[in-house]
Short mmCIF file of C-alpha atoms in Angstrom, two decimals:
data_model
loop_
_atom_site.label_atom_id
_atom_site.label_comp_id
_atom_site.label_asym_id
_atom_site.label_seq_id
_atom_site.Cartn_x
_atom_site.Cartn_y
_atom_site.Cartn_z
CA UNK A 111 38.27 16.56 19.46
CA UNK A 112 39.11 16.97 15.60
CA UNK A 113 37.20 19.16 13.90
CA UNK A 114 33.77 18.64 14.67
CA UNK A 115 32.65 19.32 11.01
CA UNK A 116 34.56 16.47 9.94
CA UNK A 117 33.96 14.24 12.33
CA UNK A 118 30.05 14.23 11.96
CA UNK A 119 30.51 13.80 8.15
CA UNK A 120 32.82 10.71 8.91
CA UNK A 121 30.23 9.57 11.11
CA UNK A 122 27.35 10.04 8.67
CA UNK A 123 29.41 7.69 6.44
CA UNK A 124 29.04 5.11 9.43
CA UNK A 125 32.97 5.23 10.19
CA UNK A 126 33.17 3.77 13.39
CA UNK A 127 35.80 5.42 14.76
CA UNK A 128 34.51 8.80 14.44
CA UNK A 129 31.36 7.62 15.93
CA UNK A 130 33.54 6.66 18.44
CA UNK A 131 34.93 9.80 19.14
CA UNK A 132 31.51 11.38 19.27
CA UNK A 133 30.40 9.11 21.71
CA UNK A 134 32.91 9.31 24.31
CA UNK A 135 33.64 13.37 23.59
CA UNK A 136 29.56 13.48 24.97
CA UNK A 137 28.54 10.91 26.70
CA UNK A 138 29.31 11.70 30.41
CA UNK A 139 27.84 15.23 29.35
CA UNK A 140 24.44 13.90 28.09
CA UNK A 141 24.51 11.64 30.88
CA UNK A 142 24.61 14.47 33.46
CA UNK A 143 22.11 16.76 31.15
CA UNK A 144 19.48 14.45 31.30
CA UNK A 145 20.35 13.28 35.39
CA UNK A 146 20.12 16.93 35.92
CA UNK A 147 16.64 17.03 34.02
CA UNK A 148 15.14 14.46 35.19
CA UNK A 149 16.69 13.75 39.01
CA UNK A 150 16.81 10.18 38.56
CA UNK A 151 20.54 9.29 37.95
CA UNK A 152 19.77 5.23 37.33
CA UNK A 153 16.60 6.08 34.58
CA UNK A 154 19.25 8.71 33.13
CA UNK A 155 21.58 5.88 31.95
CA UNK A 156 18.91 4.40 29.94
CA UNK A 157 18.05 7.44 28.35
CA UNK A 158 21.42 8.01 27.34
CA UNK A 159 22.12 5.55 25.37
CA UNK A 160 18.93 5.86 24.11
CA UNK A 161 20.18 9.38 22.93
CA UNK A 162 22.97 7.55 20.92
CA UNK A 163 20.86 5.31 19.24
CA UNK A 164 18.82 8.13 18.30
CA UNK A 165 21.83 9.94 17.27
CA UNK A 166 23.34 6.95 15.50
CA UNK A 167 20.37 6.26 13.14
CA UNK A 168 19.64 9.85 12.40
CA UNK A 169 22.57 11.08 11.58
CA UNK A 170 22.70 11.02 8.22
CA UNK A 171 19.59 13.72 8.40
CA UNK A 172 21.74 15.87 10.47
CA UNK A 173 22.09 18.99 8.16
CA UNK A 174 25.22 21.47 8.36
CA UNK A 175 23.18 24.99 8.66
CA UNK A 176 25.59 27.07 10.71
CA UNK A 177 24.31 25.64 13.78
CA UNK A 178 26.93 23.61 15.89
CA UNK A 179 26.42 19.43 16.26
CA UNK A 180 26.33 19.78 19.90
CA UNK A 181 23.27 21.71 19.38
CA UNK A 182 21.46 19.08 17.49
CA UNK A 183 22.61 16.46 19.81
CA UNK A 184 21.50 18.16 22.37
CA UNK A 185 18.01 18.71 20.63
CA UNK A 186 17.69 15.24 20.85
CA UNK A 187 18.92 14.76 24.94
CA UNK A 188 15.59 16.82 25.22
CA UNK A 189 12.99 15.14 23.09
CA UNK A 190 13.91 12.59 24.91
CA UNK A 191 13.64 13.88 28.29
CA UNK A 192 10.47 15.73 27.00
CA UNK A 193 9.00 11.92 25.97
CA UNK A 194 10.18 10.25 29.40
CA UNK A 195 8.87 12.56 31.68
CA UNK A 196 5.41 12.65 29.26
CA UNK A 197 5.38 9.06 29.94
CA UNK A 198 6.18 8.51 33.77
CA UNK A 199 5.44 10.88 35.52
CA UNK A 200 6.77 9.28 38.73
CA UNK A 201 8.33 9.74 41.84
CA UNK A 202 12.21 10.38 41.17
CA UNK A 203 13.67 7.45 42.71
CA UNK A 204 16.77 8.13 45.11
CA UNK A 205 20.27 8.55 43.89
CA UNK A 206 22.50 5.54 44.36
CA UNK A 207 26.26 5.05 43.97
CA UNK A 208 26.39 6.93 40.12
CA UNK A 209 27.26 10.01 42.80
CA UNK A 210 30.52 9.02 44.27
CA UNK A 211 33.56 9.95 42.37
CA UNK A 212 36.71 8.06 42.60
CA UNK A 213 38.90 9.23 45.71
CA UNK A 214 35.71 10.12 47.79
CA UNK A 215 36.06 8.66 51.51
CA UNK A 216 32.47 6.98 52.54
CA UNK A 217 31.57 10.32 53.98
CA UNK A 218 33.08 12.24 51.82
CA UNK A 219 30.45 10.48 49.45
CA UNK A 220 27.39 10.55 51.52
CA UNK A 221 27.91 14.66 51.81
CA UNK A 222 28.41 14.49 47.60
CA UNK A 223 25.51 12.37 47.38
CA UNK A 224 23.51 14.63 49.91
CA UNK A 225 24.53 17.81 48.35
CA UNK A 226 23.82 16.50 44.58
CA UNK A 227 20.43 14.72 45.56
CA UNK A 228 19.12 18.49 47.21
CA UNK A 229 20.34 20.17 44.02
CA UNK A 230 18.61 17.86 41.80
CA UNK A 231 15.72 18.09 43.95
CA UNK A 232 15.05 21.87 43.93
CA UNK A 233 16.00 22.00 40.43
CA UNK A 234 12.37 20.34 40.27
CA UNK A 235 10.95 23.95 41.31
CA UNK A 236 12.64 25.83 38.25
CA UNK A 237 10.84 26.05 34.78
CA UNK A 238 11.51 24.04 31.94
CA UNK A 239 12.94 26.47 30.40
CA UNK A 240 15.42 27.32 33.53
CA UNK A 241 16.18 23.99 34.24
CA UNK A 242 17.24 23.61 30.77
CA UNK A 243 19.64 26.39 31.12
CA UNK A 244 20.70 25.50 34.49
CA UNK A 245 21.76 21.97 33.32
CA UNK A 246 23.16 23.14 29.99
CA UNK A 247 25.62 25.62 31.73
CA UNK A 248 26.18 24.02 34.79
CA UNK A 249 25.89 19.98 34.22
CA UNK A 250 27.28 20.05 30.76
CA UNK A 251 29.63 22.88 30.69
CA UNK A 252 28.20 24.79 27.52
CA UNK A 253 28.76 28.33 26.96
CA UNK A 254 25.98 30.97 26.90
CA UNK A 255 26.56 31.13 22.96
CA UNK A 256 26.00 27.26 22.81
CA UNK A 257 22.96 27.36 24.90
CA UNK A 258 21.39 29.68 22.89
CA UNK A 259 22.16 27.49 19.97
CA UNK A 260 20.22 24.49 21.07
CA UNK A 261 17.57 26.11 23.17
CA UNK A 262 17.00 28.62 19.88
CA UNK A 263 17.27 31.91 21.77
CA UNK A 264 18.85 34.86 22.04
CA UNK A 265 21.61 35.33 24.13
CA UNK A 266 20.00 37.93 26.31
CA UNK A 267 17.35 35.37 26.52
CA UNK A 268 19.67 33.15 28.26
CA UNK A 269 21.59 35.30 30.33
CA UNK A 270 17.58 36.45 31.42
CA UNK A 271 17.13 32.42 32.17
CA UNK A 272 20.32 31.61 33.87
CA UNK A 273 19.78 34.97 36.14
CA UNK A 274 16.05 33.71 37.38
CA UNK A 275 17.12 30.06 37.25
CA UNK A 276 19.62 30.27 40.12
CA UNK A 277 17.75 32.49 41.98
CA UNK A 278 14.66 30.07 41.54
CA UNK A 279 17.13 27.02 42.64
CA UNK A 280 18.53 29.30 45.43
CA UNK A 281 14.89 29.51 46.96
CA UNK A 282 14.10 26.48 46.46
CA UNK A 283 17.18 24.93 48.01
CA UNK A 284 16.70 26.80 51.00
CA UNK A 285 13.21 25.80 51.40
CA UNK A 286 15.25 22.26 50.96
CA UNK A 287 17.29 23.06 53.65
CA UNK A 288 14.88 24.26 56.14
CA UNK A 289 12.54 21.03 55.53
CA UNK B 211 21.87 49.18 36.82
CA UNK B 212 19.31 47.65 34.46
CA UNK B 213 18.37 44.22 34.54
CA UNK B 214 20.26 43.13 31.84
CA UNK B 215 23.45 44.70 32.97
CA UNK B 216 23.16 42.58 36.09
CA UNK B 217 23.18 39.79 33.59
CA UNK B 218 26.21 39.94 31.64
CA UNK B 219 28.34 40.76 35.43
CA UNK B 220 26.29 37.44 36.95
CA UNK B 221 27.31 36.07 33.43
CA UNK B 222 31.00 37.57 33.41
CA UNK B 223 31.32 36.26 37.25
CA UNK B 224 30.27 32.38 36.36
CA UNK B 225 33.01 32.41 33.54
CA UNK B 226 35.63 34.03 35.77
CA UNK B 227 34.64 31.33 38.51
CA UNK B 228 33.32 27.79 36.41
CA UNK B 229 35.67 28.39 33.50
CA UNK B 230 38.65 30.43 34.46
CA UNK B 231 39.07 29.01 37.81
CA UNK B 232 38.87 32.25 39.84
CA UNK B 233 37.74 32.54 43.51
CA UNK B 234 34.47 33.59 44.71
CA UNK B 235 36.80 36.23 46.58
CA UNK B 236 37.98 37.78 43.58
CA UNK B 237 35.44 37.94 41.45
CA UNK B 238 33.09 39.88 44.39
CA UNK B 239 35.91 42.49 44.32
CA UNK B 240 35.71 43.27 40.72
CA UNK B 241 31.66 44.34 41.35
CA UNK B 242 31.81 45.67 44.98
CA UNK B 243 28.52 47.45 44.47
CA UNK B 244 26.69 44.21 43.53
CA UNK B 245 28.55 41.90 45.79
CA UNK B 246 25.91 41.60 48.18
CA UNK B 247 23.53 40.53 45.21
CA UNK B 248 25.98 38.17 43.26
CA UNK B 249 27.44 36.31 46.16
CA UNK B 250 24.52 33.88 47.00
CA UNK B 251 23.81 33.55 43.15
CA UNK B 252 27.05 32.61 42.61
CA UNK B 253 27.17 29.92 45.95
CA UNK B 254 24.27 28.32 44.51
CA UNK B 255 25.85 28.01 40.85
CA UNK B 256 28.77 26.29 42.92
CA UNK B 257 26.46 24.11 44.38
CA UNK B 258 24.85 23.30 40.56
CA UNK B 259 27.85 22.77 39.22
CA UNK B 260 28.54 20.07 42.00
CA UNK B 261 25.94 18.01 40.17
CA UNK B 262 28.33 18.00 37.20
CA UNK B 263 30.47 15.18 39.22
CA UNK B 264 27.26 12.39 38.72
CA UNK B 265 29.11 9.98 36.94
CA UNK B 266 27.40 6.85 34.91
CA UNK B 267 28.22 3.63 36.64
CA UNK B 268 31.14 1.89 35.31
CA UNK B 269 29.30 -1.55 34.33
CA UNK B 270 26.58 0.27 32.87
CA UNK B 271 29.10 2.29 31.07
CA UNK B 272 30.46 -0.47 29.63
CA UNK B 273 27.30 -2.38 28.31
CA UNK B 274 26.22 0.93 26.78
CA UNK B 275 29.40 1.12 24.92
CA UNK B 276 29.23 -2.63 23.81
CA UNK B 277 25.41 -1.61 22.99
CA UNK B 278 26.18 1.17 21.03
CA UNK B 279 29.47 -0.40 18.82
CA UNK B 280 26.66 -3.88 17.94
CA UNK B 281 24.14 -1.02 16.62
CA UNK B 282 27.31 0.58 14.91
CA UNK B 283 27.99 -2.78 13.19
CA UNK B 284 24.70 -3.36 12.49
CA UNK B 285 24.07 -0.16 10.87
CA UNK B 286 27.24 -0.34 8.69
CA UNK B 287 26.10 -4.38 7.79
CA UNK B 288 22.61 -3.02 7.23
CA UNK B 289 24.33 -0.37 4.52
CA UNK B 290 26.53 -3.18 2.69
CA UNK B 291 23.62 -5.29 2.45
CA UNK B 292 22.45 -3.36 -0.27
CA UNK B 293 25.05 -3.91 -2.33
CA UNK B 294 25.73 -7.47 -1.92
CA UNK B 295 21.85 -8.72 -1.52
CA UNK B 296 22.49 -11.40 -3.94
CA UNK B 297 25.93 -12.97 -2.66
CA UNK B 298 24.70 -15.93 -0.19
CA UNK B 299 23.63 -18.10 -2.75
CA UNK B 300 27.40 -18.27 -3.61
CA UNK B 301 28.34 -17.56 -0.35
CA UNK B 302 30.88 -20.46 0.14
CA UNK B 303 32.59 -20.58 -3.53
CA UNK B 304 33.22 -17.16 -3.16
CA UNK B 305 34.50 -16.96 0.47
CA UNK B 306 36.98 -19.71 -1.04
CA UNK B 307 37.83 -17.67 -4.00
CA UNK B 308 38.18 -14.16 -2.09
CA UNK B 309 39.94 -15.67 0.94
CA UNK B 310 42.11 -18.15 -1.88
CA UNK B 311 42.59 -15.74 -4.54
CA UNK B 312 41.86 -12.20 -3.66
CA UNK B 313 43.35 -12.72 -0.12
CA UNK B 314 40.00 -10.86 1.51
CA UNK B 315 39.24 -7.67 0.70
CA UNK B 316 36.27 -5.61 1.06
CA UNK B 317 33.57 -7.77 0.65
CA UNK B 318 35.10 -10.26 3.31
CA UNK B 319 35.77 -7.28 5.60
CA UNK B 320 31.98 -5.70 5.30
CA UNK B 321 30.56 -10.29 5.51
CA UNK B 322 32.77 -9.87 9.03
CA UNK B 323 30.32 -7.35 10.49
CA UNK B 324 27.15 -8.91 9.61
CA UNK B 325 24.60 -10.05 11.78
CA UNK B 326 22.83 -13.69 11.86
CA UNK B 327 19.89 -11.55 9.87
CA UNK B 328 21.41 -10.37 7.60
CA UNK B 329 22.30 -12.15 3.85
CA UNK B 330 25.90 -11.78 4.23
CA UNK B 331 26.00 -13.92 7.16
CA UNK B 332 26.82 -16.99 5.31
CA UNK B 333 29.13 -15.51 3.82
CA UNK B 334 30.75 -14.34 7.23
CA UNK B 335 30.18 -17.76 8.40
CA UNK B 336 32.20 -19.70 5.18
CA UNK B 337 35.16 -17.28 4.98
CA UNK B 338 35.53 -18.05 8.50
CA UNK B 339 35.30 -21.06 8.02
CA UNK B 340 37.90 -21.15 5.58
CA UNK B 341 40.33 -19.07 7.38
CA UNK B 342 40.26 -21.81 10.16
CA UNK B 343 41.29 -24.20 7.47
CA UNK B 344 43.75 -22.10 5.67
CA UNK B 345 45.17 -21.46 9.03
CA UNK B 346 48.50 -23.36 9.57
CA UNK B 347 49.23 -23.28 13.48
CA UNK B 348 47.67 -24.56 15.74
CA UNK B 349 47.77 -21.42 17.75
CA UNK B 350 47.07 -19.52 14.86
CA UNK B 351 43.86 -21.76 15.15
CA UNK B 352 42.87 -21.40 18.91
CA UNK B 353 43.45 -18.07 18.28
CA UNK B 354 40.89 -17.33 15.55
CA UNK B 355 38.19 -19.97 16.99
CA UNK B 356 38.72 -17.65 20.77
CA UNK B 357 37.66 -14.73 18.26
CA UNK B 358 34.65 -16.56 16.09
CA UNK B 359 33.56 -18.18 19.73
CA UNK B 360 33.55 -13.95 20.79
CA UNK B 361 31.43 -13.01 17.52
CA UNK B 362 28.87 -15.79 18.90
CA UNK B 363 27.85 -14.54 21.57
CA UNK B 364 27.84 -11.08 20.24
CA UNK B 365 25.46 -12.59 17.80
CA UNK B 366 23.39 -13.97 20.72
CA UNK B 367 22.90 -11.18 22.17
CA UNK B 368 22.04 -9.37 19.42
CA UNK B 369 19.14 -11.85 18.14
CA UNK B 370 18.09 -11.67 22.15
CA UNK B 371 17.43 -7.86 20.91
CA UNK B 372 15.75 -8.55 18.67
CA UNK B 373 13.08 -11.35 20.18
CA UNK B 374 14.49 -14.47 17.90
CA UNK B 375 14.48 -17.03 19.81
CA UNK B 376 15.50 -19.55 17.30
CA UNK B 377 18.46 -17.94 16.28
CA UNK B 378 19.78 -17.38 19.86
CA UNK B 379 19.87 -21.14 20.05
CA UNK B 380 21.39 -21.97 16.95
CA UNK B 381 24.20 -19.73 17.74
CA UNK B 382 24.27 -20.43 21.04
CA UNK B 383 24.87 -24.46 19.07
CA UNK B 384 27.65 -22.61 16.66
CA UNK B 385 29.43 -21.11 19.87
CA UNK B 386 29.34 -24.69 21.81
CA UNK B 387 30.95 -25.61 18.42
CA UNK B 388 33.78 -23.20 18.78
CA UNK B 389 34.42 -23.28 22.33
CA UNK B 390 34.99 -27.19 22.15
CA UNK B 391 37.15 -27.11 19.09
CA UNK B 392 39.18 -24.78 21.09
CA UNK B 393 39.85 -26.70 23.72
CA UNK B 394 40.75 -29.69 21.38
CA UNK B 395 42.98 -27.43 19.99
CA UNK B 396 44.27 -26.48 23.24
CA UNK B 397 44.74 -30.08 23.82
CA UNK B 398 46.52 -30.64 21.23
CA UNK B 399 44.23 -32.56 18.77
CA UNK B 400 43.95 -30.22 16.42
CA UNK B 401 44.35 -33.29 14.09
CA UNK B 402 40.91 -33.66 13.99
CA UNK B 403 39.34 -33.00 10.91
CA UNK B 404 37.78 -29.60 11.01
CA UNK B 405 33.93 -29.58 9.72
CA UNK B 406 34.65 -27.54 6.86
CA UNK B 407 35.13 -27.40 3.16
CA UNK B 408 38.35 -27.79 3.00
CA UNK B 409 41.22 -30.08 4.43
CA UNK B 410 43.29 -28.60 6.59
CA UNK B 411 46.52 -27.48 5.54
CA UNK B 412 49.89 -27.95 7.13
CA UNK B 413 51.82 -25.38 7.77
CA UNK B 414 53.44 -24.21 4.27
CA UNK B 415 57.44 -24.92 6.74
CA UNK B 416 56.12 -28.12 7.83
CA UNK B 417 54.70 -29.28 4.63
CA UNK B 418 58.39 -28.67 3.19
CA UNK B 419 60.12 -29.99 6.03
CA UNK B 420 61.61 -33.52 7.24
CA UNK B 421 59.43 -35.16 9.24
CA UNK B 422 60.79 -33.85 12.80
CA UNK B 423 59.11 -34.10 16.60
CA UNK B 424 56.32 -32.06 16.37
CA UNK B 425 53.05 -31.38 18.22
CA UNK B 426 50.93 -30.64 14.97
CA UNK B 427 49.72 -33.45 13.90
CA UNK B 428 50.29 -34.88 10.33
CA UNK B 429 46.92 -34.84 7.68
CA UNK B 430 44.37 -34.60 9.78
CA UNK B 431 41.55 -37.69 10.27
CA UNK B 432 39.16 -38.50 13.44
CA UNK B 433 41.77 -41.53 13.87
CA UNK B 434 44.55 -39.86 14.36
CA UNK B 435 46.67 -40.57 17.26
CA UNK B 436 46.00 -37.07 19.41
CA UNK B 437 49.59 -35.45 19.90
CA UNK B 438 49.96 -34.69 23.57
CA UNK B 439 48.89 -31.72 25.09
CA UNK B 440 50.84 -28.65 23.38
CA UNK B 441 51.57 -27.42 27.53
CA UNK B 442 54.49 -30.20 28.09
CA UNK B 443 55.86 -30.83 25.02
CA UNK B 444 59.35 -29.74 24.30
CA UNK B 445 60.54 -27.00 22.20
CA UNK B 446 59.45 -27.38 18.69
CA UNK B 447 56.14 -25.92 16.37
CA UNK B 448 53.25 -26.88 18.89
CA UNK B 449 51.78 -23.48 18.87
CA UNK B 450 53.58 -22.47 15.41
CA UNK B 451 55.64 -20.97 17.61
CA UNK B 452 59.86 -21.24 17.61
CA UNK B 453 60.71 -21.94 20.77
CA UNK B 454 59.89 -22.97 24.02
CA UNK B 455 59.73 -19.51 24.96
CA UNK B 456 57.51 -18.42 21.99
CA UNK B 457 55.43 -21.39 23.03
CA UNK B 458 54.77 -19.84 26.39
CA UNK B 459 54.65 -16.74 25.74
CA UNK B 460 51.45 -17.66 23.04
CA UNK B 461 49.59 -19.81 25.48
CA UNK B 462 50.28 -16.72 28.09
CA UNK B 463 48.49 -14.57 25.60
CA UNK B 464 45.77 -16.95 24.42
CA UNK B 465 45.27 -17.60 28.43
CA UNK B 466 44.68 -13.74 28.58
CA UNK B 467 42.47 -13.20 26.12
CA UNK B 468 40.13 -15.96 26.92
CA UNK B 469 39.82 -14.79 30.53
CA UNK B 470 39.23 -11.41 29.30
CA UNK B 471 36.93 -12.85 26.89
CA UNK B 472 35.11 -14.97 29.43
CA UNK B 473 34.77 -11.79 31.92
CA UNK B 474 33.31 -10.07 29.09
CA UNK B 475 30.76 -12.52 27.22
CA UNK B 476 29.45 -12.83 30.72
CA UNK B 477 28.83 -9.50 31.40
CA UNK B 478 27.12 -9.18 28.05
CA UNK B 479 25.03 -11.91 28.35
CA UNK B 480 24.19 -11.26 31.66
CA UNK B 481 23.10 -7.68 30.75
CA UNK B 482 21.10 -8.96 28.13
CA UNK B 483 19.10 -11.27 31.01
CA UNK B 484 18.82 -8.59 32.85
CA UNK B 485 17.09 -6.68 29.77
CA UNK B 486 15.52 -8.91 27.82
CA UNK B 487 11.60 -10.19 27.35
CA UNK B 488 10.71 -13.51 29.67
CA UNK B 489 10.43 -15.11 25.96
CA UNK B 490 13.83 -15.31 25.57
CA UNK B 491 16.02 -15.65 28.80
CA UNK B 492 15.56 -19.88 28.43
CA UNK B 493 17.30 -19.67 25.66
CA UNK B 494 19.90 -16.96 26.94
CA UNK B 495 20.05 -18.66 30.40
CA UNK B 496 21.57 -21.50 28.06
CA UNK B 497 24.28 -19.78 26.37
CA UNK B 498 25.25 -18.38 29.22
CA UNK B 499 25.54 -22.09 30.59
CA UNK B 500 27.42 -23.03 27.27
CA UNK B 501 29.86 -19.99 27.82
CA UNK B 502 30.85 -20.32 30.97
CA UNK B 503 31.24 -24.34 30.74
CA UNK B 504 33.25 -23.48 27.60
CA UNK B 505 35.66 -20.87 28.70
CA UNK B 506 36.42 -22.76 31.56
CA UNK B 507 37.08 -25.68 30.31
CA UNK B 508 39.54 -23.68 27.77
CA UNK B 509 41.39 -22.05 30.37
CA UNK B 510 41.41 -25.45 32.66
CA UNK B 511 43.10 -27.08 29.56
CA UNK B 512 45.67 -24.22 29.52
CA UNK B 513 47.08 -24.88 32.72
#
């Protein structure tokens, strides 16, 4: 992607190509942020592009403070989660076909699916503040300096999170397992 | 080791393996002491990370996309709007004047984004109006009414956002409009006067030219005798085009970009059923009906 600094002020001028770019440079990750968050791939789709219409009319408050875009997009990823999951509180429904990737044989798939719908599952056991780590690092590929940006900690504090995180999603998938 | 030591190696180990590539293998042997500890952390990252693969679905995908570019447009509208509040009043004498005289421009280009609610849509609606006039083909025409028939039902499905049912079916009239002009284009009687503002134009080389077998009709009226279907005539300007081959080679193109425009209006509109209050799906139900009938009755009079 161009230089993100750029970009966003493009955007904030409501040029559609640099929205553009935004869009498809995060979508999938948001996507898998907020699956990842909430275990329900189908409601995640939803609140993605909820995310982007979020993004898209409040952009032009986005600020330039030293703090990366990603981290503000983010920010918004999980008010939205924090709203959804305020509001339903439901049973996660089961993972359809979002799970298969191209190339996957049928069984090949059903193990994916399997494997991603136990992970998604235990991930229910971890904190907020874990799972938020967890799916930042892991789901969306940020860096511990990026996490820290959007969850406003230190480092450290992340490192600390990620540590008890997988340990709490290790115990939790083998209680999975044994069930 | 401290805590926080363990940390930045758990830390240090996910880069080397998530980032970098590395095996599980070789990152153990870098920390042999805490191998025992970091191995099942770093298995269950694996099996985290797996959940990275959870892909959107590809239809979904593409409605969100479509979603997200009709808030783009509306948002950029909603900005020019401010600027050009007072312009449909003289909506049509200066579509004529920009599109005659100024060839476009800005104001044309920001009217071509609006949205039925918004004042510049007259504006949109005149200039294209005039273009269709001004245009001198009659595959230059098919052409442009496949695109204003494609803004309709983008239209439509934006008013279905926003609850209007009125709107959805007077667009839903507009794009009946456009669909059937196309196929009497298609047909070949694009003689018939266009409803418009302006009589239709020949083409600036045929205007000039000896009379000479053609498909485009000369000044058009309602009583003009319909030139035969542009498909089986010989080589000449049917489509505007130079030869036979030309000739083919537009229809071939025009044929592809209604299916592709039929595939897609579809989609859209049937997202927005799927989506949409129990208020409005009679009136989408119907452009639905009216796109479907009207693509396929273009592409039928293609073959």
């Amino acid at each position: 992607m161009q230089d993100e600094e750029s970009l966003v002020r493009r955007a904030q001028k409501h040029d559609q190509e640099a929205f553009a770019q935004i869009y498809e440079e995060y979508f999938d990750r948001i996507y898998r942020y907020i699956t990842f968050k909430i275990g329900d791939a189908v409601e995640a789709e939803d609140l993605t592009q909820q995310v982007f219409l979020n993004t898209l009319r409040s952009i032009s408050s986005f600020k330039w403070r030293g703090k990366p875009f990603s981290a503000w997009l983010y920010r918004i990823a999980h008010n939205q989660v924090v709203d959804y999951l305020r509001k339903k509180k439901k049973a996660v429904v089961p993972l359809e076909e979002n799970l298969a990737s191209a190339g996957d044989n049928p069984q090949q798939a059903a193990e994916r699916k399997l494997g991603i719908e136990r992970v998604l599952a235990a991930a229910r056991h971890l904190t907020d503040a874990q799972r938020e780590v967890i799916s930042l690092r892991f789901t969306s590929e940020l860096s511990i300096a990026q996490v820290a940006e959007v969850m406003g900690k230190s480092q450290g504090a992340v490192k600390a999170l990620q540590h008890s995180g997988i340990v709490a999603l290790r115990r939790a998938l083998s209680v999975t397992q044994n069930e | 080791m401290n805590k926080k030591e363990f940390d930045n190696i758990l830390n240090e180990c996910l880069e080397r393996l998530l980032v970098k590539g590395e095996s599980l293998e070789q990152c153990l042997q870098s920390y042999p002491e805490q191998a025992a500890e970091l191995k099942p952390l770093l298995e269950t990252a694996l099996a985290a990370r797996e959940a990275s693969t959870v892909q959107p679905r590809p239809d979904f995908r593409a409605r969100a996309r479509y979603q997200f570019q009709s808030a783009l447009k509306e948002m950029a509208a909603g900005k020019s709007r401010t600027s050009w509040g007072w312009f449909p009043r003289w909506a049509t004498v200066l579509a004529i004047v920009l599109v005659l005289v100024l060839g476009g421009g800005g104001t044309v280009f920001a009217a071509d984004g609006s949205m039925p609610d918004s004042p510049l849509y007259s504006v949109k609606l005149a200039t294209e109006q005039v273009r269709l006039t001004l245009t001198p083909s009659q595959m230059g025409k098919a052409r442009l009414c496949a695109e204003l028939a494609d803004r309709r039902v983008t239209e439509i499905a934006y008013m279905a956002n926003k609850g209007d049912v009125q709107q959805v079916e007077l667009i839903t009239e507009r794009l009946d409009d456009k669909l059937d002009l196309l196929v009497v284009l298609i047909e070949g009687r694009g003689g018939v006067s266009l409803p418009g503002i302006l009589p239709a134009a020949p083409p600036p080389e045929e205007a000039a030219a000896p009379p000479a077998p053609t498909t485009t009709p000369p000044p058009p009226t309602e009583e003009a005798q319909p030139a035969p279907p542009v498909a089986i005539t010989g080589p000449g300007k049917g489509w505007g085009g130079r030869d036979a081959d030309d000739q083919n080679s537009n229809q071939a193109q025009l044929r592809n970009t209604l299916a592709s425009d039929a595939a897609s209006n579809r989609a859209v509109l049937r997202a927005a059923l799927d989506e949409m209050p129990e208020s409005v799906k009679p009136a989408l139900r119907r452009a639905l009906a009216v796109s479907e009938d009207g693509y396929e009755e273009a592409l039928d009079a293609l073959e």
